[in-house]
Amino acid sequence: MKNIAIIMGGYSSEYQISLKSGNVVYQNLDASKYKGYRIHVFTEKWVYVDDNDNEFPVDKNDFSVTVNGNKIKFDCVFNAIHGTPGEDGLMQAYFELLGIKQTSCDYYQAALTFNKRDLLSVLKPYGIKTATSYYLNLGDEVNTDAIIERVGLPCFVKPNKSGSSFGISKVHKKEDFMTAVENAYKEDNEIIIESFLDGTEVSVGVINYRGEIIVLPITEIVSENDFFDYEAKYLGKSQEITPARLTPEIEKRVREVAKKAYEVLKMSGFSRSEYILVNGEPHMLEMNTIPGLTNESLIPQQAREAGISLQDLFSNAIELALNK
């Protein structure tokens, strides 16, 4: 029986979604193989939370917990923290230093993919298309006219390192641009401004499943709102159609691009990438390395369509990590 620490929470606006993901993992672990421990990671405390909501502090020196005089160490960590410090490389580097196996990608890949600007810059030379973009750091002069001349209207203003659509605005008019910039800066000190891509939005999961890199069934996103924002993602304001309504040729192209990105980056663990299809060509928006794992989330939807149960999905991630 392996002891599995499921880390959840985190330091970002995404912590509540992470807690949901972590609890789904906990509820669906194969009890014949694994003993799960829910570990809440917050800025003010790292604690193991038992089934009665009792809390036991985590010893950060070796990532262990002591319960009733018994010291518990972990064979593997299942990473379910969206945003910092679980998705940006900090926890990955910490566990590597401690020699503890964990289910997400390595620290470099996590840091790279968490930074949209750097991720897209790395992938461009490999022929992976993106929107026209403009970058700002907090404190930079904002030349609205020059930015709009480059990216056009409407455009998207996004935090460079954030998830779950926090801080993202779609700007239709020049006079709304600075409000969108200020909104993005609430989430991050770097922002990315991208041209509007008029096309079909799809979300593509790629995982290593039993030693083979596979592309899961593709999900088509049809938002009731102006774009796939927080409400559309989590409050039911969208249709998520799996499998996506694509021609065989376009589906083949999307699968090729998604798999190529995973392999070029030397990814491991889960990945879920978002693309806009313009004239049949995928344009990457971002890659998530700790995607949502709630019952309603896209990766579980895609796995179900592929005939993979949540228990099997999570067991596969743990076994791959243990055998890294």
CSV table of C-alpha atoms in Angstrom, one decimal:
chain,number,residue,atom,x,y,z
A,1,MET,CA,0.0,0.0,0.0
A,2,LYS,CA,1.5,3.3,-1.1
A,3,ASN,CA,1.0,6.5,0.8
A,4,ILE,CA,-0.1,9.3,-1.6
A,5,ALA,CA,-0.2,12.9,-0.7
A,6,ILE,CA,-2.7,14.9,-2.7
A,7,ILE,CA,-1.7,18.5,-2.6
A,8,MET,CA,-4.4,21.1,-3.2
A,9,GLY,CA,-5.2,24.7,-2.5
A,10,GLY,CA,-2.4,27.0,-3.4
A,11,TYR,CA,-1.7,30.7,-3.2
A,12,SER,CA,-3.7,32.0,-6.2
A,13,SER,CA,-7.3,32.9,-7.0
A,14,GLU,CA,-7.7,29.3,-8.2
A,15,TYR,CA,-7.4,27.8,-4.8
A,16,GLN,CA,-11.1,26.9,-4.4
A,17,ILE,CA,-11.2,25.0,-7.8
A,18,SER,CA,-8.0,23.2,-6.7
A,19,LEU,CA,-9.6,22.0,-3.5
A,20,LYS,CA,-12.5,20.6,-5.6
A,21,SER,CA,-10.0,18.8,-7.9
A,22,GLY,CA,-8.0,17.4,-5.0
A,23,ASN,CA,-11.1,16.0,-3.4
A,24,VAL,CA,-12.2,14.3,-6.6
A,25,VAL,CA,-8.7,12.7,-6.8
A,26,TYR,CA,-9.0,11.6,-3.1
A,27,GLN,CA,-12.5,10.1,-3.7
A,28,ASN,CA,-11.4,8.2,-6.8
A,29,LEU,CA,-8.1,6.7,-5.6
A,30,ASP,CA,-7.9,2.9,-5.9
A,31,ALA,CA,-8.1,2.0,-2.2
A,32,SER,CA,-6.6,-1.5,-2.9
A,33,LYS,CA,-3.3,0.2,-3.9
A,34,TYR,CA,-3.1,3.6,-2.3
A,35,LYS,CA,-3.8,5.4,0.9
A,36,GLY,CA,-4.6,9.0,0.1
A,37,TYR,CA,-3.8,12.0,2.4
A,38,ARG,CA,-5.3,15.4,1.6
A,39,ILE,CA,-2.7,18.1,2.0
A,40,HIS,CA,-3.9,21.7,2.0
A,41,VAL,CA,-1.1,24.1,0.9
A,42,PHE,CA,-1.8,27.7,1.8
A,43,THR,CA,0.5,30.7,2.4
A,44,GLU,CA,-0.3,30.6,6.1
A,45,LYS,CA,-0.2,26.8,6.6
A,46,TRP,CA,0.5,23.4,5.1
A,47,VAL,CA,-1.6,20.8,6.8
A,48,TYR,CA,-2.9,17.2,6.4
A,49,VAL,CA,-6.7,17.2,6.7
A,50,ASP,CA,-8.3,14.0,7.8
A,51,ASP,CA,-11.8,12.8,7.2
A,52,ASN,CA,-13.0,14.6,10.3
A,53,ASP,CA,-11.4,17.8,9.2
A,54,ASN,CA,-8.7,17.6,11.9
A,55,GLU,CA,-5.6,19.3,10.8
A,56,PHE,CA,-2.0,18.1,11.3
A,57,PRO,CA,0.9,20.4,10.3
A,58,VAL,CA,3.3,19.3,7.5
A,59,ASP,CA,7.0,19.2,8.3
A,60,LYS,CA,8.5,21.1,5.3
A,61,ASN,CA,11.9,19.8,6.1
A,62,ASP,CA,11.0,16.3,4.7
A,63,PHE,CA,7.3,16.8,3.7
A,64,SER,CA,6.0,14.4,6.4
A,65,VAL,CA,3.2,14.6,8.9
A,66,THR,CA,2.9,13.2,12.4
A,67,VAL,CA,-0.4,11.8,13.5
A,68,ASN,CA,-0.9,10.5,17.0
A,69,GLY,CA,2.9,10.0,17.4
A,70,ASN,CA,3.2,8.2,14.0
A,71,LYS,CA,5.4,9.9,11.4
A,72,ILE,CA,3.9,9.5,7.9
A,73,LYS,CA,6.1,9.8,4.8
A,74,PHE,CA,4.8,9.7,1.2
A,75,ASP,CA,5.7,7.5,-1.7
A,76,CYS,CA,4.3,9.9,-4.2
A,77,VAL,CA,2.6,13.3,-4.4
A,78,PHE,CA,-0.4,13.8,-6.6
A,79,ASN,CA,-0.3,17.5,-7.6
A,80,ALA,CA,-3.7,19.1,-7.9
A,81,ILE,CA,-2.7,22.7,-7.2
A,82,HIS,CA,-3.8,25.1,-10.0
A,83,GLY,CA,-1.7,28.2,-10.2
A,84,THR,CA,1.2,29.0,-7.9
A,85,PRO,CA,3.0,27.2,-6.2
A,86,GLY,CA,1.8,23.9,-7.9
A,87,GLU,CA,1.7,24.8,-11.5
A,88,ASP,CA,4.7,27.2,-11.8
A,89,GLY,CA,7.5,24.9,-10.9
A,90,LEU,CA,8.0,25.7,-7.2
A,91,MET,CA,6.5,22.5,-5.8
A,92,GLN,CA,8.1,20.4,-8.5
A,93,ALA,CA,11.5,21.8,-7.6
A,94,TYR,CA,10.9,21.3,-3.9
A,95,PHE,CA,9.9,17.7,-4.3
A,96,GLU,CA,12.9,17.1,-6.6
A,97,LEU,CA,15.2,18.4,-3.9
A,98,LEU,CA,13.6,16.0,-1.4
A,99,GLY,CA,13.7,13.1,-3.8
A,100,ILE,CA,9.9,12.6,-3.7
A,101,LYS,CA,8.1,11.4,-6.8
A,102,GLN,CA,5.2,13.6,-8.1
A,103,THR,CA,2.6,13.3,-10.8
A,104,SER,CA,3.0,16.6,-12.7
A,105,CYS,CA,5.7,17.6,-15.2
A,106,ASP,CA,9.2,18.7,-14.1
A,107,TYR,CA,9.9,22.1,-12.6
A,108,TYR,CA,11.4,23.6,-15.8
A,109,GLN,CA,8.4,22.6,-18.0
A,110,ALA,CA,6.0,23.9,-15.3
A,111,ALA,CA,7.7,27.3,-15.1
A,112,LEU,CA,7.9,27.6,-18.9
A,113,THR,CA,4.2,26.6,-19.6
A,114,PHE,CA,2.9,28.8,-16.7
A,115,ASN,CA,4.4,31.8,-18.5
A,116,LYS,CA,2.3,32.2,-21.6
A,117,ARG,CA,4.7,34.6,-23.3
A,118,ASP,CA,7.7,32.3,-22.9
A,119,LEU,CA,5.7,29.2,-23.8
A,120,LEU,CA,4.4,30.6,-27.1
A,121,SER,CA,7.9,32.0,-27.9
A,122,VAL,CA,9.5,28.6,-27.5
A,123,LEU,CA,6.9,26.8,-29.6
A,124,LYS,CA,6.7,29.3,-32.5
A,125,PRO,CA,9.9,28.0,-34.2
A,126,TYR,CA,8.3,24.5,-34.4
A,127,GLY,CA,5.6,25.8,-36.6
A,128,ILE,CA,2.9,26.1,-33.9
A,129,LYS,CA,0.9,29.2,-34.7
A,130,THR,CA,-0.3,31.8,-32.2
A,131,ALA,CA,-2.2,35.1,-32.1
A,132,THR,CA,-0.4,38.4,-32.8
A,133,SER,CA,0.7,39.6,-29.3
A,134,TYR,CA,2.1,42.5,-27.3
A,135,TYR,CA,3.7,42.2,-23.9
A,136,LEU,CA,3.8,44.6,-20.9
A,137,ASN,CA,5.5,44.5,-17.6
A,138,LEU,CA,4.1,46.5,-14.6
A,139,GLY,CA,5.5,50.0,-14.8
A,140,ASP,CA,6.0,50.0,-18.6
A,141,GLU,CA,4.6,52.9,-20.5
A,142,VAL,CA,1.3,51.9,-22.1
A,143,ASN,CA,1.0,53.3,-25.7
A,144,THR,CA,-2.6,52.3,-26.4
A,145,ASP,CA,-2.5,53.5,-30.0
A,146,ALA,CA,0.6,51.5,-30.8
A,147,ILE,CA,-0.7,48.4,-29.1
A,148,ILE,CA,-4.1,48.5,-30.9
A,149,GLU,CA,-2.3,49.2,-34.2
A,150,ARG,CA,-0.4,45.9,-33.7
A,151,VAL,CA,-3.1,43.6,-32.4
A,152,GLY,CA,-6.3,45.3,-33.6
A,153,LEU,CA,-9.7,45.3,-32.0
A,154,PRO,CA,-11.3,43.4,-30.5
A,155,CYS,CA,-8.3,42.1,-28.5
A,156,PHE,CA,-7.7,40.1,-25.3
A,157,VAL,CA,-5.8,41.5,-22.3
A,158,LYS,CA,-4.6,38.7,-20.0
A,159,PRO,CA,-2.4,38.2,-17.0
A,160,ASN,CA,0.7,36.4,-18.3
A,161,LYS,CA,0.9,33.9,-15.5
A,162,SER,CA,-2.6,33.1,-14.3
A,163,GLY,CA,-5.4,30.6,-14.9
A,164,SER,CA,-9.1,29.9,-14.8
A,165,SER,CA,-9.7,33.1,-16.8
A,166,PHE,CA,-9.0,35.4,-13.8
A,167,GLY,CA,-8.1,38.9,-14.9
A,168,ILE,CA,-8.9,38.4,-18.6
A,169,SER,CA,-10.9,40.9,-20.6
A,170,LYS,CA,-12.1,41.1,-24.2
A,171,VAL,CA,-11.7,44.7,-25.4
A,172,HIS,CA,-13.9,46.0,-28.1
A,173,LYS,CA,-13.3,49.8,-27.8
A,174,LYS,CA,-10.2,51.8,-27.3
A,175,GLU,CA,-11.6,53.6,-24.3
A,176,ASP,CA,-12.0,50.3,-22.4
A,177,PHE,CA,-8.4,49.3,-23.0
A,178,MET,CA,-6.8,50.8,-19.8
A,179,THR,CA,-9.5,49.3,-17.6
A,180,ALA,CA,-8.6,45.9,-19.0
A,181,VAL,CA,-4.9,46.5,-18.4
A,182,GLU,CA,-5.6,47.4,-14.7
A,183,ASN,CA,-7.8,44.4,-14.3
A,184,ALA,CA,-5.0,42.1,-15.6
A,185,TYR,CA,-2.4,43.7,-13.3
A,186,LYS,CA,-4.5,42.7,-10.3
A,187,GLU,CA,-3.5,39.0,-11.1
A,188,ASP,CA,0.1,39.4,-12.4
A,189,ASN,CA,2.8,41.9,-12.9
A,190,GLU,CA,3.2,40.8,-16.5
A,191,ILE,CA,0.4,40.9,-19.1
A,192,ILE,CA,-0.1,39.7,-22.6
A,193,ILE,CA,-2.3,41.4,-25.2
A,194,GLU,CA,-3.5,39.2,-28.1
A,195,SER,CA,-5.3,39.7,-31.3
A,196,PHE,CA,-8.8,38.3,-31.5
A,197,LEU,CA,-8.8,35.0,-33.5
A,198,ASP,CA,-12.2,34.4,-35.2
A,199,GLY,CA,-12.7,30.6,-35.2
A,200,THR,CA,-13.6,27.5,-33.2
A,201,GLU,CA,-12.2,27.1,-29.8
A,202,VAL,CA,-11.0,23.6,-28.8
A,203,SER,CA,-9.4,22.1,-25.7
A,204,VAL,CA,-7.0,19.2,-26.1
A,205,GLY,CA,-5.8,16.9,-23.4
A,206,VAL,CA,-2.5,15.0,-23.9
A,207,ILE,CA,-1.2,12.4,-21.4
A,208,ASN,CA,1.2,9.6,-21.2
A,209,TYR,CA,-1.1,6.6,-20.8
A,210,ARG,CA,0.6,3.4,-19.9
A,211,GLY,CA,3.9,4.5,-21.4
A,212,GLU,CA,2.4,5.9,-24.6
A,213,ILE,CA,1.7,9.6,-25.4
A,214,ILE,CA,-1.9,9.8,-26.4
A,215,VAL,CA,-4.2,12.7,-27.4
A,216,LEU,CA,-7.6,12.4,-25.7
A,217,PRO,CA,-10.9,13.2,-27.5
A,218,ILE,CA,-11.0,16.9,-28.3
A,219,THR,CA,-13.5,19.2,-26.7
A,220,GLU,CA,-15.2,22.0,-28.6
A,221,ILE,CA,-16.0,25.1,-26.5
A,222,VAL,CA,-19.1,27.1,-27.3
A,223,SER,CA,-19.4,30.0,-24.7
A,224,GLU,CA,-22.7,31.8,-24.0
A,225,ASN,CA,-20.6,34.7,-22.9
A,226,ASP,CA,-18.3,36.9,-25.0
A,227,PHE,CA,-15.5,34.4,-24.5
A,228,PHE,CA,-14.6,31.3,-22.4
A,229,ASP,CA,-14.4,33.3,-19.1
A,230,TYR,CA,-14.8,32.1,-15.5
A,231,GLU,CA,-18.6,31.9,-15.7
A,232,ALA,CA,-18.4,29.9,-18.9
A,233,LYS,CA,-15.8,27.6,-17.4
A,234,TYR,CA,-17.2,26.9,-14.0
A,235,LEU,CA,-20.8,28.3,-13.8
A,236,GLY,CA,-22.4,26.5,-16.7
A,237,LYS,CA,-22.3,29.4,-19.2
A,238,SER,CA,-20.9,27.3,-22.0
A,239,GLN,CA,-21.4,24.1,-24.0
A,240,GLU,CA,-18.5,21.7,-23.9
A,241,ILE,CA,-18.9,19.2,-26.8
A,242,THR,CA,-16.8,16.1,-26.6
A,243,PRO,CA,-15.9,14.9,-29.2
A,244,ALA,CA,-15.6,18.2,-31.0
A,245,ARG,CA,-17.5,18.6,-34.3
A,246,LEU,CA,-14.5,18.7,-36.6
A,247,THR,CA,-13.8,17.2,-40.0
A,248,PRO,CA,-11.4,14.3,-40.0
A,249,GLU,CA,-8.7,16.4,-41.6
A,250,ILE,CA,-9.0,19.2,-39.1
A,251,GLU,CA,-9.1,16.8,-36.1
A,252,LYS,CA,-6.0,15.1,-37.5
A,253,ARG,CA,-4.2,18.4,-37.7
A,254,VAL,CA,-5.2,19.4,-34.1
A,255,ARG,CA,-4.0,16.1,-32.8
A,256,GLU,CA,-0.7,16.4,-34.6
A,257,VAL,CA,-0.1,19.9,-33.2
A,258,ALA,CA,-1.1,19.0,-29.6
A,259,LYS,CA,1.1,15.9,-29.5
A,260,LYS,CA,4.0,17.8,-31.1
A,261,ALA,CA,3.8,20.5,-28.4
A,262,TYR,CA,3.8,17.9,-25.7
A,263,GLU,CA,6.8,16.1,-27.2
A,264,VAL,CA,8.8,19.3,-28.0
A,265,LEU,CA,8.5,20.5,-24.4
A,266,LYS,CA,9.4,17.0,-23.1
A,267,MET,CA,6.3,17.1,-21.0
A,268,SER,CA,5.1,14.5,-18.5
A,269,GLY,CA,1.9,14.1,-16.5
A,270,PHE,CA,-1.3,15.9,-17.6
A,271,SER,CA,-1.5,18.7,-20.2
A,272,ARG,CA,-4.5,20.5,-21.6
A,273,SER,CA,-3.9,23.0,-24.3
A,274,GLU,CA,-6.4,25.6,-25.7
A,275,TYR,CA,-6.5,26.4,-29.4
A,276,ILE,CA,-8.5,28.6,-31.8
A,277,LEU,CA,-9.0,27.0,-35.2
A,278,VAL,CA,-8.7,29.6,-37.9
A,279,ASN,CA,-9.2,28.2,-41.4
A,280,GLY,CA,-8.5,24.7,-40.0
A,281,GLU,CA,-5.2,25.7,-38.5
A,282,PRO,CA,-4.8,25.5,-34.7
A,283,HIS,CA,-3.5,28.6,-33.0
A,284,MET,CA,-2.3,27.9,-29.4
A,285,LEU,CA,-3.5,30.1,-26.6
A,286,GLU,CA,-2.0,28.4,-23.6
A,287,MET,CA,-1.0,25.0,-22.0
A,288,ASN,CA,-2.2,24.0,-18.5
A,289,THR,CA,-0.1,21.4,-16.7
A,290,ILE,CA,-2.4,21.0,-13.7
A,291,PRO,CA,-5.8,21.1,-15.4
A,292,GLY,CA,-9.0,20.9,-13.5
A,293,LEU,CA,-9.9,17.4,-12.3
A,294,THR,CA,-13.4,17.9,-11.0
A,295,ASN,CA,-16.1,15.7,-12.4
A,296,GLU,CA,-17.2,18.5,-14.7
A,297,SER,CA,-13.6,19.4,-15.8
A,298,LEU,CA,-12.5,18.9,-19.4
A,299,ILE,CA,-9.8,16.2,-18.8
A,300,PRO,CA,-12.2,13.9,-16.9
A,301,GLN,CA,-14.8,14.5,-19.7
A,302,GLN,CA,-12.2,13.6,-22.4
A,303,ALA,CA,-11.0,10.6,-20.4
A,304,ARG,CA,-14.5,9.2,-20.0
A,305,GLU,CA,-15.1,9.6,-23.8
A,306,ALA,CA,-11.8,7.6,-24.3
A,307,GLY,CA,-13.1,4.9,-22.0
A,308,ILE,CA,-10.7,5.8,-19.1
A,309,SER,CA,-12.3,5.9,-15.7
A,310,LEU,CA,-11.2,8.5,-13.1
A,311,GLN,CA,-9.7,5.7,-11.0
A,312,ASP,CA,-7.7,4.5,-13.9
A,313,LEU,CA,-6.6,8.0,-14.9
A,314,PHE,CA,-5.3,8.8,-11.5
A,315,SER,CA,-3.7,5.4,-11.0
A,316,ASN,CA,-1.9,5.8,-14.3
A,317,ALA,CA,-0.5,9.2,-13.2
A,318,ILE,CA,0.7,7.8,-9.9
A,319,GLU,CA,2.3,4.7,-11.5
A,320,LEU,CA,4.1,6.7,-14.1
A,321,ALA,CA,5.4,9.0,-11.4
A,322,LEU,CA,6.6,6.2,-9.3
A,323,ASN,CA,8.5,4.7,-12.2
A,324,LYS,CA,10.1,7.9,-13.5
